[in-house]
Protein backbone atom coordinates (compact mmCIF):
# COMPACT_ATOMS: atom_id res chain seq x y z
CA UNK A 1 0.00 0.00 0.00
CA UNK A 2 2.79 2.39 0.91
CA UNK A 3 4.61 1.52 -2.33
CA UNK A 4 1.47 2.32 -4.32
CA UNK A 5 1.20 5.64 -2.53
CA UNK A 6 4.82 6.48 -3.31
CA UNK A 7 4.37 5.48 -6.96
CA UNK A 8 1.34 7.75 -7.20
CA UNK A 9 3.32 10.58 -5.70
CA UNK A 10 6.16 10.09 -8.18
CA UNK A 11 3.61 10.00 -10.99
CA UNK A 12 2.12 13.30 -9.83
CA UNK A 13 5.58 14.85 -9.62
CA UNK A 14 6.34 13.63 -13.13
CA UNK A 15 3.04 14.89 -14.52
CA UNK A 16 3.47 18.22 -12.74
CA UNK A 17 6.85 18.62 -14.41
CA UNK A 18 5.42 17.77 -17.81
CA UNK A 19 2.53 20.23 -17.51
CA UNK A 20 4.86 22.96 -16.24
CA UNK A 21 7.26 22.38 -19.14
CA UNK A 22 4.43 22.50 -21.66
CA UNK A 23 3.32 25.87 -20.32
CA UNK A 24 6.84 27.27 -20.45
CA UNK A 25 7.72 26.94 -16.76
CA UNK A 26 10.70 25.14 -15.31
CA UNK A 27 10.00 21.38 -15.32
CA UNK A 28 12.11 21.01 -12.16
CA UNK A 29 9.90 23.49 -10.34
CA UNK A 30 6.85 21.59 -11.59
CA UNK A 31 8.21 18.31 -10.19
CA UNK A 32 9.07 19.87 -6.84
CA UNK A 33 5.66 21.52 -6.52
CA UNK A 34 4.08 18.21 -7.51
CA UNK A 35 5.88 16.46 -4.68
CA UNK A 36 4.89 19.14 -2.18
CA UNK A 37 1.26 19.76 -3.12
CA UNK A 38 0.39 16.49 -4.86
CA UNK A 39 -2.72 16.45 -7.05
CA UNK A 40 -3.68 19.98 -5.96
CA UNK A 41 -0.64 21.28 -7.87
CA UNK A 42 -1.79 19.37 -10.96
CA UNK A 43 -5.11 21.23 -10.83
CA UNK A 44 -3.36 24.58 -10.38
CA UNK A 45 -0.84 23.78 -13.14
CA UNK A 46 -3.63 22.94 -15.58
CA UNK A 47 -5.15 26.40 -15.11
CA UNK A 48 -1.87 28.33 -15.10
CA UNK A 49 -1.53 30.81 -17.94
CA UNK A 50 1.18 29.97 -20.43
CA UNK A 51 4.32 32.06 -20.36
CA UNK A 52 5.02 34.41 -23.26
CA UNK A 53 8.05 32.26 -24.11
CA UNK A 54 5.83 29.21 -24.51
CA UNK A 55 3.39 31.16 -26.69
CA UNK A 56 6.22 32.53 -28.84
CA UNK A 57 7.71 29.05 -29.21
CA UNK A 58 4.29 27.78 -30.28
CA UNK A 59 3.89 30.55 -32.86
CA UNK A 60 7.37 29.87 -34.17
CA UNK A 61 6.57 26.19 -34.62
CA UNK A 62 3.31 27.06 -36.37
CA UNK A 63 5.16 29.42 -38.71
CA UNK A 64 7.69 26.68 -39.47
CA UNK A 65 4.88 24.25 -40.24
CA UNK A 66 3.19 26.82 -42.47
CA UNK A 67 6.42 27.76 -44.27
CA UNK A 68 6.42 26.89 -47.96
CA UNK A 69 7.95 23.55 -48.83
CA UNK A 70 8.27 24.69 -52.42
CA UNK A 71 10.59 27.36 -53.75
CA UNK A 72 11.13 28.86 -57.17
CA UNK A 73 14.37 28.36 -59.00
CA UNK A 74 16.08 31.75 -59.40
CA UNK A 75 17.27 30.77 -62.86
CA UNK A 76 14.36 29.06 -64.64
CA UNK A 77 11.56 29.95 -62.23
CA UNK A 78 10.32 26.35 -61.96
CA UNK A 79 8.89 25.13 -58.66
CA UNK A 80 11.49 23.06 -56.84
CA UNK A 81 11.61 21.51 -53.34
CA UNK A 82 12.44 24.11 -50.69
CA UNK A 83 16.05 23.79 -49.56
CA UNK A 84 17.33 22.22 -52.77
CA UNK A 85 20.92 23.08 -53.65
CA UNK A 86 20.60 22.21 -57.33
CA UNK A 87 17.59 22.87 -59.52
CA UNK A 88 16.37 19.54 -60.96
CA UNK A 89 15.16 21.37 -64.09
CA UNK A 90 18.07 23.51 -65.19
CA UNK A 91 20.76 22.30 -62.76
CA UNK A 92 21.30 25.85 -61.53
CA UNK A 93 23.30 25.74 -58.29
CA UNK A 94 21.24 27.52 -55.68
CA UNK A 95 23.05 29.30 -52.91
CA UNK A 96 26.43 28.97 -54.58
CA UNK A 97 28.18 32.27 -54.94
ZN1 LIG B 1 15.97 25.98 -62.54
PDB file of N, CA and C and ligand atoms in Angstrom:
ATOM      1  N   UNK A   1       0.840  -1.208   0.000  1.00  0.00           N
ATOM      2  CA  UNK A   1       0.000   0.000   0.000  1.00  0.00           C
ATOM      3  C   UNK A   1       0.874   1.256   0.000  1.00  0.00           C
ATOM      4  N   UNK A   2       1.905   1.221   0.829  1.00  0.00           N
ATOM      5  CA  UNK A   2       2.789   2.386   0.909  1.00  0.00           C
ATOM      6  C   UNK A   2       3.507   2.584  -0.426  1.00  0.00           C
ATOM      7  N   UNK A   3       3.893   1.438  -1.047  1.00  0.00           N
ATOM      8  CA  UNK A   3       4.609   1.519  -2.329  1.00  0.00           C
ATOM      9  C   UNK A   3       3.708   2.164  -3.386  1.00  0.00           C
ATOM     10  N   UNK A   4       2.443   1.769  -3.378  1.00  0.00           N
ATOM     11  CA  UNK A   4       1.468   2.316  -4.318  1.00  0.00           C
ATOM     12  C   UNK A   4       1.355   3.826  -4.133  1.00  0.00           C
ATOM     13  N   UNK A   5       1.310   4.227  -2.878  1.00  0.00           N
ATOM     14  CA  UNK A   5       1.200   5.643  -2.534  1.00  0.00           C
ATOM     15  C   UNK A   5       2.407   6.418  -3.063  1.00  0.00           C
ATOM     16  N   UNK A   6       3.592   5.822  -2.853  1.00  0.00           N
ATOM     17  CA  UNK A   6       4.824   6.482  -3.307  1.00  0.00           C
ATOM     18  C   UNK A   6       4.847   6.573  -4.835  1.00  0.00           C
ATOM     19  N   UNK A   7       4.405   5.490  -5.495  1.00  0.00           N
ATOM     20  CA  UNK A   7       4.373   5.482  -6.960  1.00  0.00           C
ATOM     21  C   UNK A   7       3.440   6.567  -7.484  1.00  0.00           C
ATOM     22  N   UNK A   8       2.295   6.709  -6.820  1.00  0.00           N
ATOM     23  CA  UNK A   8       1.337   7.753  -7.197  1.00  0.00           C
ATOM     24  C   UNK A   8       1.990   9.120  -7.070  1.00  0.00           C
ATOM     25  N   UNK A   9       2.693   9.287  -5.980  1.00  0.00           N
ATOM     26  CA  UNK A   9       3.323  10.575  -5.700  1.00  0.00           C
ATOM     27  C   UNK A   9       4.357  10.907  -6.764  1.00  0.00           C
ATOM     28  N   UNK A  10       5.152   9.884  -7.140  1.00  0.00           N
ATOM     29  CA  UNK A  10       6.164  10.092  -8.181  1.00  0.00           C
ATOM     30  C   UNK A  10       5.475  10.433  -9.504  1.00  0.00           C
ATOM     31  N   UNK A  11       4.364   9.740  -9.770  1.00  0.00           N
ATOM     32  CA  UNK A  11       3.606  10.003 -10.991  1.00  0.00           C
ATOM     33  C   UNK A  11       3.110  11.432 -11.033  1.00  0.00           C
ATOM     34  N   UNK A  12       2.615  11.920  -9.898  1.00  0.00           N
ATOM     35  CA  UNK A  12       2.117  13.295  -9.833  1.00  0.00           C
ATOM     36  C   UNK A  12       3.264  14.271 -10.055  1.00  0.00           C
ATOM     37  N   UNK A  13       4.411  13.990  -9.437  1.00  0.00           N
ATOM     38  CA  UNK A  13       5.578  14.847  -9.619  1.00  0.00           C
ATOM     39  C   UNK A  13       5.981  14.902 -11.081  1.00  0.00           C
ATOM     40  N   UNK A  14       5.971  13.742 -11.721  1.00  0.00           N
ATOM     41  CA  UNK A  14       6.341  13.633 -13.134  1.00  0.00           C
ATOM     42  C   UNK A  14       5.364  14.419 -14.006  1.00  0.00           C
ATOM     43  N   UNK A  15       4.073  14.199 -13.753  1.00  0.00           N
ATOM     44  CA  UNK A  15       3.038  14.895 -14.517  1.00  0.00           C
ATOM     45  C   UNK A  15       3.130  16.406 -14.314  1.00  0.00           C
ATOM     46  N   UNK A  16       3.348  16.797 -13.054  1.00  0.00           N
ATOM     47  CA  UNK A  16       3.472  18.221 -12.738  1.00  0.00           C
ATOM     48  C   UNK A  16       4.604  18.844 -13.541  1.00  0.00           C
ATOM     49  N   UNK A  17       5.713  18.134 -13.632  1.00  0.00           N
ATOM     50  CA  UNK A  17       6.851  18.620 -14.406  1.00  0.00           C
ATOM     51  C   UNK A  17       6.516  18.742 -15.875  1.00  0.00           C
ATOM     52  N   UNK A  18       5.779  17.762 -16.395  1.00  0.00           N
ATOM     53  CA  UNK A  18       5.422  17.773 -17.812  1.00  0.00           C
ATOM     54  C   UNK A  18       4.492  18.933 -18.134  1.00  0.00           C
ATOM     55  N   UNK A  19       3.491  19.138 -17.273  1.00  0.00           N
ATOM     56  CA  UNK A  19       2.533  20.228 -17.509  1.00  0.00           C
ATOM     57  C   UNK A  19       3.260  21.564 -17.442  1.00  0.00           C
ATOM     58  N   UNK A  20       4.119  21.712 -16.411  1.00  0.00           N
ATOM     59  CA  UNK A  20       4.858  22.961 -16.236  1.00  0.00           C
ATOM     60  C   UNK A  20       5.712  23.237 -17.479  1.00  0.00           C
ATOM     61  N   UNK A  21       6.385  22.214 -17.983  1.00  0.00           N
ATOM     62  CA  UNK A  21       7.262  22.377 -19.143  1.00  0.00           C
ATOM     63  C   UNK A  21       6.450  22.788 -20.364  1.00  0.00           C
ATOM     64  N   UNK A  22       5.272  22.209 -20.507  1.00  0.00           N
ATOM     65  CA  UNK A  22       4.427  22.495 -21.656  1.00  0.00           C
ATOM     66  C   UNK A  22       3.964  23.947 -21.639  1.00  0.00           C
ATOM     67  N   UNK A  23       3.800  24.497 -20.439  1.00  0.00           N
ATOM     68  CA  UNK A  23       3.319  25.867 -20.323  1.00  0.00           C
ATOM     69  C   UNK A  23       4.473  26.859 -20.294  1.00  0.00           C
ATOM     70  N   UNK A  24       5.693  26.378 -20.377  1.00  0.00           N
ATOM     71  CA  UNK A  24       6.837  27.269 -20.450  1.00  0.00           C
ATOM     72  C   UNK A  24       7.486  27.529 -19.105  1.00  0.00           C
ATOM     73  N   UNK A  25       7.085  26.785 -18.069  1.00  0.00           N
ATOM     74  CA  UNK A  25       7.720  26.944 -16.764  1.00  0.00           C
ATOM     75  C   UNK A  25       8.810  25.905 -16.605  1.00  0.00           C
ATOM     76  N   UNK A  26       9.617  26.084 -15.557  1.00  0.00           N
ATOM     77  CA  UNK A  26      10.698  25.141 -15.307  1.00  0.00           C
ATOM     78  C   UNK A  26      10.122  23.772 -14.933  1.00  0.00           C
ATOM     79  N   UNK A  27      10.507  22.715 -15.660  1.00  0.00           N
ATOM     80  CA  UNK A  27      10.005  21.380 -15.319  1.00  0.00           C
ATOM     81  C   UNK A  27      10.406  20.963 -13.914  1.00  0.00           C
ATOM     82  N   UNK A  28      11.621  21.371 -13.496  1.00  0.00           N
ATOM     83  CA  UNK A  28      12.107  21.012 -12.162  1.00  0.00           C
ATOM     84  C   UNK A  28      11.182  21.568 -11.090  1.00  0.00           C
ATOM     85  N   UNK A  29      10.814  22.838 -11.284  1.00  0.00           N
ATOM     86  CA  UNK A  29       9.897  23.494 -10.345  1.00  0.00           C
ATOM     87  C   UNK A  29       8.565  22.742 -10.317  1.00  0.00           C
ATOM     88  N   UNK A  30       8.110  22.325 -11.492  1.00  0.00           N
ATOM     89  CA  UNK A  30       6.854  21.586 -11.586  1.00  0.00           C
ATOM     90  C   UNK A  30       6.910  20.290 -10.802  1.00  0.00           C
ATOM     91  N   UNK A  31       8.045  19.579 -10.906  1.00  0.00           N
ATOM     92  CA  UNK A  31       8.206  18.310 -10.192  1.00  0.00           C
ATOM     93  C   UNK A  31       8.212  18.556  -8.687  1.00  0.00           C
ATOM     94  N   UNK A  32       8.963  19.576  -8.266  1.00  0.00           N
ATOM     95  CA  UNK A  32       9.069  19.866  -6.838  1.00  0.00           C
ATOM     96  C   UNK A  32       7.697  20.238  -6.269  1.00  0.00           C
ATOM     97  N   UNK A  33       6.995  21.107  -6.972  1.00  0.00           N
ATOM     98  CA  UNK A  33       5.663  21.516  -6.520  1.00  0.00           C
ATOM     99  C   UNK A  33       4.719  20.315  -6.505  1.00  0.00           C
ATOM    100  N   UNK A  34       4.898  19.419  -7.477  1.00  0.00           N
ATOM    101  CA  UNK A  34       4.079  18.206  -7.514  1.00  0.00           C
ATOM    102  C   UNK A  34       4.304  17.356  -6.284  1.00  0.00           C
ATOM    103  N   UNK A  35       5.559  17.261  -5.859  1.00  0.00           N
ATOM    104  CA  UNK A  35       5.877  16.460  -4.676  1.00  0.00           C
ATOM    105  C   UNK A  35       5.316  17.104  -3.414  1.00  0.00           C
ATOM    106  N   UNK A  36       5.341  18.443  -3.380  1.00  0.00           N
ATOM    107  CA  UNK A  36       4.894  19.136  -2.175  1.00  0.00           C
ATOM    108  C   UNK A  36       3.364  19.146  -2.087  1.00  0.00           C
ATOM    109  N   UNK A  37       2.711  19.536  -3.185  1.00  0.00           N
ATOM    110  CA  UNK A  37       1.260  19.759  -3.123  1.00  0.00           C
ATOM    111  C   UNK A  37       0.439  18.619  -3.713  1.00  0.00           C
ATOM    112  N   UNK A  38       1.123  17.626  -4.343  1.00  0.00           N
ATOM    113  CA  UNK A  38       0.388  16.494  -4.865  1.00  0.00           C
ATOM    114  C   UNK A  38      -0.583  16.881  -5.962  1.00  0.00           C
ATOM    115  N   UNK A  39      -1.754  16.247  -5.961  1.00  0.00           N
ATOM    116  CA  UNK A  39      -2.721  16.455  -7.052  1.00  0.00           C
ATOM    117  C   UNK A  39      -3.251  17.879  -7.099  1.00  0.00           C
ATOM    118  N   UNK A  40      -3.189  18.594  -5.968  1.00  0.00           N
ATOM    119  CA  UNK A  40      -3.684  19.984  -5.965  1.00  0.00           C
ATOM    120  C   UNK A  40      -2.856  20.838  -6.933  1.00  0.00           C
ATOM    121  N   UNK A  41      -1.534  20.565  -6.970  1.00  0.00           N
ATOM    122  CA  UNK A  41      -0.643  21.284  -7.874  1.00  0.00           C
ATOM    123  C   UNK A  41      -1.012  20.989  -9.330  1.00  0.00           C
ATOM    124  N   UNK A  42      -1.408  19.724  -9.587  1.00  0.00           N
ATOM    125  CA  UNK A  42      -1.791  19.375 -10.959  1.00  0.00           C
ATOM    126  C   UNK A  42      -2.966  20.232 -11.408  1.00  0.00           C
ATOM    127  N   UNK A  43      -3.946  20.413 -10.506  1.00  0.00           N
ATOM    128  CA  UNK A  43      -5.111  21.232 -10.835  1.00  0.00           C
ATOM    129  C   UNK A  43      -4.683  22.661 -11.102  1.00  0.00           C
ATOM    130  N   UNK A  44      -3.836  23.189 -10.220  1.00  0.00           N
ATOM    131  CA  UNK A  44      -3.359  24.577 -10.378  1.00  0.00           C
ATOM    132  C   UNK A  44      -2.592  24.703 -11.688  1.00  0.00           C
ATOM    133  N   UNK A  45      -1.692  23.729 -11.942  1.00  0.00           N
ATOM    134  CA  UNK A  45      -0.840  23.782 -13.135  1.00  0.00           C
ATOM    135  C   UNK A  45      -1.686  23.785 -14.408  1.00  0.00           C
ATOM    136  N   UNK A  46      -2.781  23.028 -14.392  1.00  0.00           N
ATOM    137  CA  UNK A  46      -3.631  22.942 -15.576  1.00  0.00           C
ATOM    138  C   UNK A  46      -4.244  24.293 -15.914  1.00  0.00           C
ATOM    139  N   UNK A  47      -4.484  25.113 -14.884  1.00  0.00           N
ATOM    140  CA  UNK A  47      -5.145  26.397 -15.114  1.00  0.00           C
ATOM    141  C   UNK A  47      -4.163  27.568 -15.163  1.00  0.00           C
ATOM    142  N   UNK A  48      -2.883  27.268 -15.029  1.00  0.00           N
ATOM    143  CA  UNK A  48      -1.873  28.331 -15.098  1.00  0.00           C
ATOM    144  C   UNK A  48      -1.851  28.925 -16.502  1.00  0.00           C
ATOM    145  N   UNK A  49      -1.690  30.236 -16.597  1.00  0.00           N
ATOM    146  CA  UNK A  49      -1.528  30.810 -17.935  1.00  0.00           C
ATOM    147  C   UNK A  49      -0.180  30.400 -18.501  1.00  0.00           C
ATOM    148  N   UNK A  50      -0.094  30.333 -19.804  1.00  0.00           N
ATOM    149  CA  UNK A  50       1.179  29.965 -20.427  1.00  0.00           C
ATOM    150  C   UNK A  50       2.083  31.195 -20.447  1.00  0.00           C
ATOM    151  N   UNK A  51       3.380  30.945 -20.335  1.00  0.00           N
ATOM    152  CA  UNK A  51       4.320  32.064 -20.361  1.00  0.00           C
ATOM    153  C   UNK A  51       4.435  32.584 -21.786  1.00  0.00           C
ATOM    154  N   UNK A  52       4.885  33.833 -21.922  1.00  0.00           N
ATOM    155  CA  UNK A  52       5.024  34.411 -23.257  1.00  0.00           C
ATOM    156  C   UNK A  52       6.029  33.620 -24.079  1.00  0.00           C
ATOM    157  N   UNK A  53       7.049  33.065 -23.402  1.00  0.00           N
ATOM    158  CA  UNK A  53       8.054  32.263 -24.111  1.00  0.00           C
ATOM    159  C   UNK A  53       7.388  31.046 -24.758  1.00  0.00           C
ATOM    160  N   UNK A  54       6.500  30.409 -23.993  1.00  0.00           N
ATOM    161  CA  UNK A  54       5.830  29.213 -24.507  1.00  0.00           C
ATOM    162  C   UNK A  54       4.951  29.577 -25.694  1.00  0.00           C
ATOM    163  N   UNK A  55       4.271  30.733 -25.601  1.00  0.00           N
ATOM    164  CA  UNK A  55       3.390  31.155 -26.692  1.00  0.00           C
ATOM    165  C   UNK A  55       4.215  31.489 -27.924  1.00  0.00           C
ATOM    166  N   UNK A  56       5.350  32.183 -27.705  1.00  0.00           N
ATOM    167  CA  UNK A  56       6.221  32.528 -28.835  1.00  0.00           C
ATOM    168  C   UNK A  56       6.771  31.275 -29.510  1.00  0.00           C
ATOM    169  N   UNK A  57       7.173  30.318 -28.684  1.00  0.00           N
ATOM    170  CA  UNK A  57       7.706  29.055 -29.207  1.00  0.00           C
ATOM    171  C   UNK A  57       6.645  28.360 -30.063  1.00  0.00           C
ATOM    172  N   UNK A  58       5.416  28.383 -29.566  1.00  0.00           N
ATOM    173  CA  UNK A  58       4.286  27.776 -30.284  1.00  0.00           C
ATOM    174  C   UNK A  58       4.085  28.448 -31.633  1.00  0.00           C
ATOM    175  N   UNK A  59       4.086  29.787 -31.624  1.00  0.00           N
ATOM    176  CA  UNK A  59       3.885  30.546 -32.856  1.00  0.00           C
ATOM    177  C   UNK A  59       4.990  30.248 -33.852  1.00  0.00           C
ATOM    178  N   UNK A  60       6.223  30.150 -33.321  1.00  0.00           N
ATOM    179  CA  UNK A  60       7.371  29.871 -34.173  1.00  0.00           C
ATOM    180  C   UNK A  60       7.206  28.513 -34.850  1.00  0.00           C
ATOM    181  N   UNK A  61       6.754  27.524 -34.067  1.00  0.00           N
ATOM    182  CA  UNK A  61       6.566  26.186 -34.623  1.00  0.00           C
ATOM    183  C   UNK A  61       5.460  26.175 -35.668  1.00  0.00           C
ATOM    184  N   UNK A  62       4.405  26.972 -35.402  1.00  0.00           N
ATOM    185  CA  UNK A  62       3.305  27.064 -36.366  1.00  0.00           C
ATOM    186  C   UNK A  62       3.810  27.692 -37.657  1.00  0.00           C
ATOM    187  N   UNK A  63       4.623  28.747 -37.534  1.00  0.00           N
ATOM    188  CA  UNK A  63       5.164  29.416 -38.712  1.00  0.00           C
ATOM    189  C   UNK A  63       6.021  28.454 -39.520  1.00  0.00           C
ATOM    190  N   UNK A  64       6.834  27.667 -38.805  1.00  0.00           N
ATOM    191  CA  UNK A  64       7.686  26.684 -39.472  1.00  0.00           C
ATOM    192  C   UNK A  64       6.832  25.690 -40.243  1.00  0.00           C
ATOM    193  N   UNK A  65       5.747  25.247 -39.615  1.00  0.00           N
ATOM    194  CA  UNK A  65       4.880  24.252 -40.243  1.00  0.00           C
ATOM    195  C   UNK A  65       4.182  24.847 -41.454  1.00  0.00           C
ATOM    196  N   UNK A  66       3.918  26.176 -41.386  1.00  0.00           N
ATOM    197  CA  UNK A  66       3.190  26.820 -42.473  1.00  0.00           C
ATOM    198  C   UNK A  66       4.130  27.306 -43.573  1.00  0.00           C
ATOM    199  N   UNK A  67       5.448  27.268 -43.292  1.00  0.00           N
ATOM    200  CA  UNK A  67       6.422  27.759 -44.272  1.00  0.00           C
ATOM    201  C   UNK A  67       6.325  26.947 -45.555  1.00  0.00           C
ATOM    202  N   UNK A  68       6.543  27.599 -46.690  1.00  0.00           N
ATOM    203  CA  UNK A  68       6.420  26.885 -47.962  1.00  0.00           C
ATOM    204  C   UNK A  68       7.466  25.802 -48.109  1.00  0.00           C
ATOM    205  N   UNK A  69       7.031  24.660 -48.597  1.00  0.00           N
ATOM    206  CA  UNK A  69       7.953  23.548 -48.827  1.00  0.00           C
ATOM    207  C   UNK A  69       8.439  23.580 -50.276  1.00  0.00           C
ATOM    208  N   UNK A  70       7.939  24.565 -50.997  1.00  0.00           N
ATOM    209  CA  UNK A  70       8.268  24.689 -52.423  1.00  0.00           C
ATOM    210  C   UNK A  70       8.915  26.055 -52.631  1.00  0.00           C
ATOM    211  N   UNK A  71       9.952  26.095 -53.419  1.00  0.00           N
ATOM    212  CA  UNK A  71      10.592  27.362 -53.749  1.00  0.00           C
ATOM    213  C   UNK A  71      10.660  27.476 -55.262  1.00  0.00           C
ATOM    214  N   UNK A  72      10.974  28.664 -55.729  1.00  0.00           N
ATOM    215  CA  UNK A  72      11.126  28.856 -57.168  1.00  0.00           C
ATOM    216  C   UNK A  72      12.606  28.953 -57.508  1.00  0.00           C
ATOM    217  N   UNK A  73      12.980  28.296 -58.560  1.00  0.00           N
ATOM    218  CA  UNK A  73      14.365  28.358 -59.005  1.00  0.00           C
ATOM    219  C   UNK A  73      14.673  29.784 -59.466  1.00  0.00           C
ATOM    220  N   UNK A  74      15.758  30.381 -58.991  1.00  0.00           N
ATOM    221  CA  UNK A  74      16.083  31.753 -59.400  1.00  0.00           C
ATOM    222  C   UNK A  74      16.479  31.850 -60.866  1.00  0.00           C
ATOM    223  N   UNK A  75      16.832  30.740 -61.462  1.00  0.00           N
ATOM    224  CA  UNK A  75      17.274  30.768 -62.856  1.00  0.00           C
ATOM    225  C   UNK A  75      16.113  30.534 -63.825  1.00  0.00           C
ATOM    226  N   UNK A  76      15.404  29.394 -63.673  1.00  0.00           N
ATOM    227  CA  UNK A  76      14.358  29.063 -64.640  1.00  0.00           C
ATOM    228  C   UNK A  76      12.959  29.335 -64.094  1.00  0.00           C
ATOM    229  N   UNK A  77      12.858  29.596 -62.798  1.00  0.00           N
ATOM    230  CA  UNK A  77      11.556  29.945 -62.227  1.00  0.00           C
ATOM    231  C   UNK A  77      10.648  28.759 -61.979  1.00  0.00           C
ATOM    232  N   UNK A  78      11.128  27.543 -62.205  1.00  0.00           N
ATOM    233  CA  UNK A  78      10.318  26.350 -61.960  1.00  0.00           C
ATOM    234  C   UNK A  78      10.184  26.113 -60.461  1.00  0.00           C
ATOM    235  N   UNK A  79       9.111  25.455 -60.067  1.00  0.00           N
ATOM    236  CA  UNK A  79       8.895  25.134 -58.659  1.00  0.00           C
ATOM    237  C   UNK A  79       9.755  23.927 -58.286  1.00  0.00           C
ATOM    238  N   UNK A  80      10.579  24.125 -57.269  1.00  0.00           N
ATOM    239  CA  UNK A  80      11.488  23.063 -56.842  1.00  0.00           C
ATOM    240  C   UNK A  80      11.348  22.882 -55.342  1.00  0.00           C
ATOM    241  N   UNK A  81      11.720  21.729 -54.789  1.00  0.00           N
ATOM    242  CA  UNK A  81      11.608  21.513 -53.341  1.00  0.00           C
ATOM    243  C   UNK A  81      12.408  22.558 -52.569  1.00  0.00           C
ATOM    244  N   UNK A  82      11.796  23.099 -51.516  1.00  0.00           N
ATOM    245  CA  UNK A  82      12.435  24.111 -50.693  1.00  0.00           C
ATOM    246  C   UNK A  82      13.692  23.537 -50.062  1.00  0.00           C
ATOM    247  N   UNK A  83      14.798  24.251 -50.157  1.00  0.00           N
ATOM    248  CA  UNK A  83      16.047  23.787 -49.562  1.00  0.00           C
ATOM    249  C   UNK A  83      16.935  23.035 -50.527  1.00  0.00           C
ATOM    250  N   UNK A  84      16.485  22.900 -51.777  1.00  0.00           N
ATOM    251  CA  UNK A  84      17.328  22.220 -52.767  1.00  0.00           C
ATOM    252  C   UNK A  84      18.588  23.037 -53.021  1.00  0.00           C
ATOM    253  N   UNK A  85      19.680  22.354 -53.328  1.00  0.00           N
ATOM    254  CA  UNK A  85      20.917  23.076 -53.647  1.00  0.00           C
ATOM    255  C   UNK A  85      21.110  23.151 -55.153  1.00  0.00           C
ATOM    256  N   UNK A  86      20.499  22.204 -55.866  1.00  0.00           N
ATOM    257  CA  UNK A  86      20.603  22.212 -57.327  1.00  0.00           C
ATOM    258  C   UNK A  86      19.202  22.105 -57.901  1.00  0.00           C
ATOM    259  N   UNK A  87      18.897  22.931 -58.878  1.00  0.00           N
ATOM    260  CA  UNK A  87      17.588  22.871 -59.523  1.00  0.00           C
ATOM    261  C   UNK A  87      17.504  21.600 -60.365  1.00  0.00           C
ATOM    262  N   UNK A  88      16.485  20.773 -60.172  1.00  0.00           N
ATOM    263  CA  UNK A  88      16.370  19.544 -60.961  1.00  0.00           C
ATOM    264  C   UNK A  88      16.026  19.822 -62.419  1.00  0.00           C
ATOM    265  N   UNK A  89      15.556  21.035 -62.711  1.00  0.00           N
ATOM    266  CA  UNK A  89      15.156  21.366 -64.091  1.00  0.00           C
ATOM    267  C   UNK A  89      16.332  21.856 -64.920  1.00  0.00           C
ATOM    268  N   UNK A  90      17.011  22.887 -64.396  1.00  0.00           N
ATOM    269  CA  UNK A  90      18.070  23.512 -65.192  1.00  0.00           C
ATOM    270  C   UNK A  90      19.458  23.318 -64.580  1.00  0.00           C
ATOM    271  N   UNK A  91      19.513  22.606 -63.448  1.00  0.00           N
ATOM    272  CA  UNK A  91      20.765  22.302 -62.763  1.00  0.00           C
ATOM    273  C   UNK A  91      21.499  23.554 -62.284  1.00  0.00           C
ATOM    274  N   UNK A  92      20.740  24.618 -62.095  1.00  0.00           N
ATOM    275  CA  UNK A  92      21.303  25.848 -61.531  1.00  0.00           C
ATOM    276  C   UNK A  92      21.670  25.574 -60.075  1.00  0.00           C
ATOM    277  N   UNK A  93      22.869  25.989 -59.655  1.00  0.00           N
ATOM    278  CA  UNK A  93      23.304  25.738 -58.287  1.00  0.00           C
ATOM    279  C   UNK A  93      22.817  26.859 -57.392  1.00  0.00           C
ATOM    280  N   UNK A  94      21.863  26.513 -56.542  1.00  0.00           N
ATOM    281  CA  UNK A  94      21.236  27.520 -55.685  1.00  0.00           C
ATOM    282  C   UNK A  94      22.095  27.743 -54.450  1.00  0.00           C
ATOM    283  N   UNK A  95      22.309  28.976 -54.115  1.00  0.00           N
ATOM    284  CA  UNK A  95      23.046  29.303 -52.908  1.00  0.00           C
ATOM    285  C   UNK A  95      24.545  29.339 -53.122  1.00  0.00           C
ATOM    286  N   UNK A  96      24.996  28.942 -54.315  1.00  0.00           N
ATOM    287  CA  UNK A  96      26.433  28.975 -54.584  1.00  0.00           C
ATOM    288  C   UNK A  96      26.805  30.340 -55.137  1.00  0.00           C
ATOM    289  N   UNK A  97      27.801  30.931 -54.508  1.00  0.00           N
ATOM    290  CA  UNK A  97      28.185  32.268 -54.936  1.00  0.00           C
ATOM    291  C   UNK A  97      29.612  32.289 -55.402  1.00  0.00           C
TER     292      UNK A  97
HETATM  293 ZN1  LIG B   1      15.972  25.976 -62.545  1.00  0.00          ZN
END
